[in-house]
Coordinates of C-alpha atoms and ligand atoms in Angstrom, one line a residue:
X429 CA 201.2 174.1 291.7
X430 CA 202.4 171.5 294.1
X431 CA 204.9 168.8 294.4
X432 CA 205.1 165.9 292.0
X433 CA 207.1 162.7 292.2
X434 CA 208.0 161.2 288.9
X435 CA 209.4 157.7 288.5
X436 CA 211.3 156.6 285.4
X437 CA 211.8 152.9 284.7
X438 CA 214.9 151.3 283.2
X439 CA 213.6 151.3 279.7
X440 CA 213.0 155.0 279.8
X441 CA 216.6 155.7 280.7
X442 CA 218.2 152.8 278.8
X443 CA 220.9 155.0 277.1
X444 CA 222.3 158.5 277.0
X445 CA 219.6 159.6 274.5
X446 CA 216.9 158.3 276.9
X447 CA 218.4 160.1 279.8
X448 CA 218.4 163.4 277.8
X449 CA 214.8 162.9 276.7
X450 CA 213.7 162.2 280.3
X451 CA 215.7 165.2 281.5
X452 CA 213.7 167.5 279.2
X453 CA 210.4 166.1 280.5
X454 CA 211.5 166.7 284.1
X455 CA 212.6 170.3 283.3
X456 CA 209.2 170.9 281.6
X457 CA 207.4 169.8 284.8
X458 CA 209.6 172.2 286.8
X459 CA 208.9 175.0 284.3
X460 CA 205.2 174.4 284.8
X461 CA 205.7 175.5 288.4
X462 CA 206.0 172.1 290.1
X463 CA 208.5 171.1 292.7
X464 CA 209.9 167.9 291.2
X465 CA 211.2 164.8 292.9
X466 CA 212.4 162.1 290.5
X467 CA 212.9 158.5 291.3
X468 CA 215.0 156.6 288.8
X469 CA 215.7 152.9 288.0
X470 CA 218.9 151.4 286.7
X471 CA 219.5 151.9 283.0
X472 CA 218.0 149.2 280.7
X473 CA 219.1 145.7 281.8
X474 CA 221.8 146.9 284.3
X475 CA 220.3 145.1 287.2
X476 CA 220.1 141.8 285.4
X477 CA 223.7 142.2 284.2
X478 CA 224.9 142.9 287.8
X479 CA 223.0 139.7 289.0
X480 CA 224.7 137.7 286.2
X481 CA 228.1 139.0 287.3
X482 CA 227.5 138.2 290.9
X483 CA 226.5 134.6 290.0
X484 CA 229.7 134.2 288.1
X485 CA 231.7 135.1 291.1
X486 CA 229.7 133.0 293.6
X487 CA 226.8 130.6 293.2
X488 CA 225.0 132.0 296.3
X489 CA 225.8 135.7 296.4
X490 CA 225.5 137.0 300.0
X491 CA 222.6 139.3 300.8
X492 CA 224.5 142.3 302.1
X493 CA 227.1 142.4 299.3
X494 CA 224.4 141.6 296.7
X495 CA 222.5 144.7 297.7
X496 CA 225.7 146.8 297.7
X497 CA 226.2 145.6 294.2
X498 CA 222.7 146.1 292.8
X499 CA 222.2 149.6 294.2
X500 CA 225.1 150.7 292.0
X501 CA 222.8 150.5 289.0
X502 CA 220.5 153.2 290.3
X503 CA 223.5 155.4 291.4
X504 CA 224.7 155.5 287.8
X505 CA 221.4 156.6 286.3
X506 CA 220.6 159.2 289.1
X507 CA 224.0 160.9 288.6
X508 CA 223.7 160.9 284.8
X509 CA 220.2 162.3 285.0
X510 CA 221.3 165.1 287.3
X511 CA 224.1 166.0 284.9
X512 CA 221.7 166.0 281.9
X513 CA 219.3 168.3 283.8
X514 CA 222.1 170.7 284.7
X515 CA 223.1 170.7 281.1
X516 CA 219.7 172.1 280.3
X517 CA 220.4 175.0 282.7
X518 CA 218.5 173.8 285.8
X519 CA 219.7 172.8 289.2
X520 CA 219.5 169.1 290.2
X521 CA 221.0 167.0 293.0
X522 CA 221.0 163.3 293.2
X523 CA 220.6 161.2 296.4
X524 CA 221.0 157.6 297.2
X525 CA 218.0 155.9 299.0
X526 CA 219.9 156.2 302.2
X527 CA 220.5 160.0 301.8
X528 CA 216.9 160.4 300.8
X529 CA 215.8 158.9 304.1
X530 CA 214.4 155.6 302.9
X531 CA 214.6 153.5 306.1
X532 CA 213.9 149.8 305.7
X533 CA 214.0 146.6 307.8
X534 CA 217.1 144.5 307.4
X535 CA 215.8 141.7 305.1
X536 CA 218.4 141.9 302.3
X537 CA 217.1 141.6 298.7
X538 CA 213.5 142.2 299.7
X539 CA 213.5 144.8 302.4
X540 CA 210.4 146.7 303.4
X541 CA 210.2 150.4 303.9
X542 CA 209.4 151.2 307.5
X543 CA 209.9 155.0 307.5
X544 CA 210.8 157.8 305.1
X545 CA 212.6 160.9 306.5
X546 CA 213.2 163.1 303.5
X547 CA 214.8 166.0 305.2
X548 CA 217.6 166.4 302.6
X549 CA 215.1 166.2 299.8
X550 CA 213.0 169.0 301.3
X551 CA 216.1 171.2 301.7
X552 CA 217.2 170.5 298.1
X553 CA 213.7 171.4 296.8
X554 CA 213.5 174.6 299.0
X555 CA 216.8 175.7 297.5
X556 CA 215.3 175.4 294.0
X557 CA 216.7 172.0 293.0
X558 CA 215.1 169.1 291.2
X559 CA 215.8 166.2 293.5
X560 CA 216.8 162.9 291.9
X561 CA 216.5 159.8 294.1
X562 CA 217.9 156.3 293.4
X563 CA 215.0 153.9 293.4
X564 CA 214.8 150.4 294.8
X565 CA 217.1 151.0 297.8
X566 CA 217.2 152.1 301.4
X567 CA 219.2 151.7 304.6
X568 CA 218.3 149.3 307.4
X569 CA 217.2 150.9 310.6
X570 CA 219.2 148.7 313.0
X571 CA 222.5 147.9 311.2
X572 CA 222.6 150.9 308.8
X573 CA 223.3 148.5 305.9
X574 CA 222.3 149.2 302.4
X575 CA 219.2 147.2 301.4
X576 CA 217.2 146.7 298.2
X577 CA 213.4 146.4 298.0
X578 CA 213.1 143.5 295.6
X579 CA 212.9 143.5 291.8
X580 CA 210.9 146.4 290.4
X581 CA 211.1 148.2 293.8
X582 CA 211.6 151.7 292.4
X583 CA 207.9 152.1 292.0
X584 CA 207.5 151.6 295.8
X585 CA 210.3 154.1 296.5
X586 CA 208.4 156.6 294.4
X587 CA 205.1 156.1 296.2
X588 CA 206.7 156.1 299.6
X589 CA 208.5 159.4 298.8
X590 CA 205.2 160.8 297.4
X591 CA 203.5 159.9 300.7
X592 CA 206.3 161.3 302.9
X593 CA 206.4 164.6 300.9
X594 CA 202.7 164.9 300.6
X595 CA 202.9 165.0 296.8
X596 CA 199.9 165.8 294.6
X597 CA 200.5 162.7 292.5
X598 CA 203.0 160.0 291.9
X599 CA 203.7 159.7 288.1
X600 CA 205.1 156.4 287.0
X601 CA 206.6 156.6 283.6
X602 CA 207.0 153.4 281.7
X603 CA 207.2 152.0 278.2
X604 CA 203.5 151.6 277.6
X605 CA 200.8 154.3 277.6
X606 CA 199.2 153.1 280.9
X607 CA 197.4 150.2 282.4
X608 CA 195.7 148.1 279.8
X609 CA 192.7 145.7 279.9
X610 CA 195.3 142.9 279.1
X611 CA 199.0 142.8 278.5
X612 CA 199.4 144.7 275.2
X613 CA 202.3 142.4 274.3
X614 CA 199.8 139.5 274.2
X615 CA 196.5 141.1 273.3
X616 CA 196.9 143.5 270.4
X617 CA 193.4 144.9 270.9
X618 CA 194.0 145.7 274.6
X619 CA 192.5 149.0 275.6
X620 CA 194.1 151.7 277.8
X621 CA 192.2 152.1 281.1
X622 CA 191.5 155.8 282.0
X623 CA 190.9 155.2 285.6
X624 CA 191.0 152.2 287.8
X625 CA 190.4 151.8 291.6
X626 CA 193.2 150.8 294.0
X627 CA 191.1 147.7 294.7
X628 CA 191.0 146.4 291.1
X629 CA 194.6 147.4 290.5
X630 CA 195.8 145.4 293.5
X631 CA 193.9 142.4 292.2
X632 CA 195.4 142.8 288.7
X633 CA 198.9 143.1 290.1
X634 CA 198.4 140.1 292.3
X635 CA 197.2 138.1 289.2
X636 CA 200.4 138.8 287.2
X637 CA 199.9 142.2 285.6
X638 CA 203.4 143.6 285.5
X639 CA 202.7 147.3 284.9
X640 CA 202.6 148.1 288.7
X641 CA 203.9 146.0 291.6
X642 CA 201.5 144.9 294.2
X643 CA 203.5 146.4 297.0
X644 CA 203.6 149.8 295.4
X645 CA 199.8 149.9 294.9
X646 CA 199.3 148.7 298.4
X647 CA 201.4 151.5 299.7
X648 CA 199.6 154.1 297.5
X649 CA 196.2 152.9 298.8
X650 CA 197.3 153.0 302.4
X651 CA 198.4 156.6 302.1
X652 CA 195.9 157.5 299.4
X653 CA 198.4 158.7 296.9
X654 CA 197.0 158.9 293.3
X655 CA 199.2 157.2 290.8
X656 CA 199.3 158.3 287.2
X657 CA 200.9 155.5 285.0
X658 CA 202.0 156.9 281.7
X659 CA 204.5 156.6 278.9
X660 CA 207.8 158.6 278.9
X661 CA 207.8 158.1 275.1
X662 CA 204.5 160.0 274.4
X663 CA 202.7 163.0 275.8
X664 CA 199.4 161.1 276.3
X665 CA 197.4 160.9 279.5
X666 CA 197.9 157.5 281.0
X667 CA 195.9 155.6 283.6
X668 CA 194.9 157.1 287.0
X669 CA 194.9 154.7 289.9
X670 CA 193.1 156.1 292.9
X671 CA 190.2 155.7 295.2
X672 CA 187.9 158.0 293.2
X673 CA 188.2 159.3 289.6
X674 CA 190.3 162.5 289.6
X675 CA 188.7 166.0 289.4
X676 CA 187.0 166.6 286.0
X677 CA 187.8 163.1 284.9
X678 CA 184.4 161.6 285.6
X679 CA 184.9 158.0 284.4
X680 CA 182.6 155.3 285.5
X681 CA 184.0 152.1 286.9
X682 CA 183.8 149.3 284.3
X683 CA 182.2 146.0 285.4
X684 CA 185.4 144.2 284.3
X685 CA 188.7 146.0 284.6
X686 CA 190.8 143.6 282.8
X687 CA 192.3 140.1 282.2
X688 CA 195.7 139.3 283.7
X689 CA 197.9 136.3 283.1
X690 CA 200.8 134.8 284.8
X691 CA 203.2 132.1 283.6
X692 CA 205.6 132.4 286.5
X693 CA 204.0 129.8 288.6
X694 CA 204.3 126.0 289.0
X695 CA 201.9 123.4 290.4
X696 CA 202.7 120.8 293.0
X697 CA 200.3 117.9 293.5
X698 CA 200.6 115.9 296.7
X699 CA 199.3 112.5 295.8
X700 CA 197.7 109.9 298.2
X701 CA 197.1 112.1 301.2
X702 CA 195.2 110.3 304.0
X703 CA 191.8 112.0 304.4
X704 CA 192.0 112.9 308.1
X705 CA 192.3 116.0 310.2
X706 CA 195.7 117.7 310.3
X707 CA 197.0 116.5 306.9
X708 CA 196.6 119.8 305.1
X709 CA 198.0 121.7 308.1
X710 CA 201.1 119.5 308.1
X711 CA 201.6 119.9 304.3
X712 CA 201.3 123.7 304.3
X713 CA 203.3 124.0 307.6
X714 CA 206.2 122.3 305.8
X715 CA 205.9 124.7 302.9
X716 CA 205.5 127.8 305.1
X717 CA 208.5 126.8 307.2
X718 CA 210.5 126.9 304.0
X719 CA 209.3 130.6 303.6
X720 CA 207.4 129.9 300.4
X721 CA 204.2 131.8 299.5
X722 CA 201.6 129.7 297.8
X723 CA 198.7 130.9 295.6
X724 CA 195.8 128.6 294.7
X725 CA 194.9 125.3 296.5
X726 CA 192.5 122.5 295.6
X727 CA 191.8 119.4 297.4
X728 CA 189.9 116.6 295.7
X729 CA 187.2 114.4 297.2
X730 CA 188.8 111.3 298.6
X731 CA 188.2 108.0 296.9
X732 CA 185.9 105.9 299.1
X733 CA 187.9 102.7 298.5
X734 CA 191.2 104.1 299.6
X735 CA 190.4 107.0 301.9
X736 CA 193.2 108.9 300.1
X737 CA 193.0 112.3 298.4
X738 CA 195.2 114.6 296.3
X739 CA 196.0 118.2 297.2
X740 CA 197.3 120.6 294.5
X741 CA 198.7 124.1 295.0
X742 CA 200.5 126.7 292.9
X743 CA 203.6 128.6 293.9
X744 CA 206.3 130.7 292.1
X745 CA 208.4 128.5 289.8
X746 CA 211.5 129.9 291.4
X747 CA 210.5 128.3 294.7
X748 CA 209.6 124.9 293.2
X749 CA 212.8 123.1 294.2
X750 CA 212.7 124.4 297.7
X751 CA 209.1 123.3 298.2
X752 CA 209.7 119.8 296.8
X753 CA 212.7 119.4 299.1
X754 CA 210.7 120.6 302.1
X755 CA 207.8 118.2 301.4
X756 CA 210.2 115.2 300.8
X757 CA 211.8 115.8 304.1
X758 CA 208.3 115.8 305.8
X759 CA 207.0 112.9 303.8
X760 CA 207.4 110.3 306.7
X761 CA 205.6 112.6 309.1
X762 CA 202.8 113.6 306.8
X763 CA 202.3 110.2 305.1
X764 CA 201.5 111.0 301.5
X765 CA 202.3 108.7 298.5
X766 CA 204.2 110.9 296.1
X767 CA 204.7 114.4 294.7
X768 CA 204.1 115.7 291.2
X769 CA 205.7 118.8 289.9
X770 CA 204.4 120.7 286.8
X771 CA 205.8 124.0 285.6
X772 CA 204.1 124.1 282.3
X773 CA 201.0 125.9 283.6
X774 CA 199.6 129.4 283.2
X775 CA 197.0 131.4 285.1
X776 CA 194.4 133.6 283.7
X777 CA 192.4 136.0 285.9
X778 CA 189.4 138.2 285.2
X779 CA 189.2 141.2 287.5
X780 CA 186.5 143.7 288.3
X781 CA 184.6 144.9 291.3
X782 CA 181.5 144.9 289.0
X783 CA 181.3 141.1 289.2
X784 CA 180.0 141.4 292.8
X785 CA 176.7 142.7 291.4
X786 CA 176.6 141.2 287.9
X787 CA 175.5 137.6 287.8
X788 CA 176.7 135.4 285.0
X789 CA 180.3 136.7 284.9
X790 CA 181.7 133.3 285.9
X791 CA 179.5 131.4 283.4
X792 CA 180.6 133.7 280.6
X793 CA 184.3 133.4 281.6
X794 CA 184.1 129.6 281.5
X795 CA 182.1 129.7 278.2
X796 CA 184.8 131.8 276.6
X797 CA 187.5 129.3 277.6
X798 CA 185.4 126.4 276.5
X799 CA 184.8 128.1 273.1
X800 CA 188.5 128.6 272.7
X801 CA 189.1 124.9 273.5
X802 CA 191.0 125.6 276.7
X803 CA 190.9 123.0 279.5
X804 CA 190.7 124.3 283.1
X805 CA 192.8 122.6 285.7
X806 CA 192.3 124.7 288.9
X807 CA 189.8 127.4 289.8
X808 CA 190.0 130.0 292.5
X809 CA 187.9 133.1 293.2
X810 CA 187.8 136.2 295.3
X811 CA 185.0 138.8 295.5
X812 CA 186.3 140.6 292.5
X813 CA 188.4 138.0 290.7
X814 CA 188.1 134.6 289.0
X815 CA 191.3 132.8 288.2
X816 CA 191.9 129.5 286.4
X817 CA 195.0 127.4 285.8
X818 CA 195.5 126.0 282.2
X819 CA 198.4 124.6 280.2
X820 CA 201.0 127.3 279.6
X821 CA 200.6 126.8 275.9
X822 CA 197.0 127.9 276.0
X823 CA 197.5 131.1 277.9
X824 CA 197.8 133.6 275.1
X825 CA 194.8 132.2 273.3
X826 CA 192.8 132.1 276.5
X827 CA 193.5 135.7 277.4
X828 CA 192.6 136.9 274.0
X829 CA 189.4 134.9 273.9
X830 CA 188.3 136.1 277.3
X831 CA 189.2 139.7 276.4
X832 CA 186.9 139.5 273.4
X833 CA 184.1 137.8 275.2
X834 CA 183.9 140.5 277.7
X835 CA 183.7 143.2 275.1
X836 CA 187.1 144.7 276.1
X837 CA 188.6 144.8 272.6
X838 CA 189.4 148.3 271.3
X839 CA 188.1 149.2 267.9
X840 CA 190.6 151.9 267.3
X841 CA 194.4 152.0 267.6
X842 CA 196.4 149.0 268.6
X843 CA 198.3 149.3 271.9
X844 CA 201.8 150.6 271.5
X845 CA 204.7 149.1 273.3
X846 CA 207.6 151.6 273.1
X847 CA 210.3 149.8 275.0
X848 CA 210.9 146.2 275.5
X849 CA 210.9 145.2 279.1
X850 CA 207.6 146.6 280.3
X851 CA 209.3 148.4 283.1
Ligands
LIG1326 N1 216.5 148.2 288.9 C1 215.6 147.4 289.7 C2 215.1 146.2 288.9 O1 215.4 146.1 287.7 C3 214.5 148.1 290.4 C4 213.5 148.7 289.4 O2 213.7 148.7 288.2 O3 212.5 149.1 289.9 O4 214.4 145.4 289.5
MG1327 MG1 214.5 147.8 286.3

């Protein structure tokens, strides 16, 4: 039996009862002969509460102090979990990200892990302890300041430790039974996926599926760490995310892995752009200089009479204001007529490597949307994904319709959501 890394999300350790329940699970893994490293998130909505508090004190909380504050959430849960395990008669020690050797760059609030040196974790394990590590945090290499990895970053901590410790598997415990063919909160007939490739999982995460963060899957693929996403509320097998199906679990890759949706984006239309070389470059340079990541882009054919065209793109709603300001400032230089901002949009994506070799997927996707009376505003594709932008109000209906059209509906049990937050 080897080493396992288990990660428990905030909804799994939301209160004392939850912590005790999780402690039992961890002890069971240890009793089964594993060396166990646990990564834990802050209890319930602690992180959100700390953010609220910071905003009450200052409208723009500073990066360094903000990280100091937020990492307190994970310190609370790690210490309580270690106590609960000791209470069950087993040895446990908790470690901050810094103590666990999680070294990051110095970009506060969204630091990247650049190295993991888990010497103290190894020692703790060799001495027979269960090691508990605070997720979502590290220490910067140059300034030795405490950093955080961005919201939901505990998953990445878990995968990074699993890679550094050469773990057999990284188990991510959450409040649903695994990765589903659609968000089970929206599509009641969503089916649990037994196995999904890193490739498809990355695309689902990039398309708005919240069960695993993109960065965490990227890391797991780079170091080839199998992830097992499962519920801490049930004993069921969850979803394996890996290069190849695991051992005896001979599951065939589905043509379509799932339907993801995202209502966190907005659309900006730059109206009346002169149709000449360099215009798109100038627009997207202005947006990039404001450090904004964009998603889809469409440019219309210019009207022959005016020589003007429109360019639309989508971006996170949270960056909307910043993008508009940046473009307004560059308006004179770029020479467009006006800007339109729309945050009542939603994105629906169909994902599956099988679409590379199965003709007609795109046509069926559009047919399903048309049958549901959903109007399409933008379209973008990759080799294994088709995405459309629609009205936000249409998203739930569209996801459900597409899910049914591709035969993904389950005919047995409805998907169970045990917690509330999906983390
Ligand atoms: N507690 C942090 C958050 O809520 C990190 C995590 O849960 O992964 O974003
Ligand atoms: Mg959390």
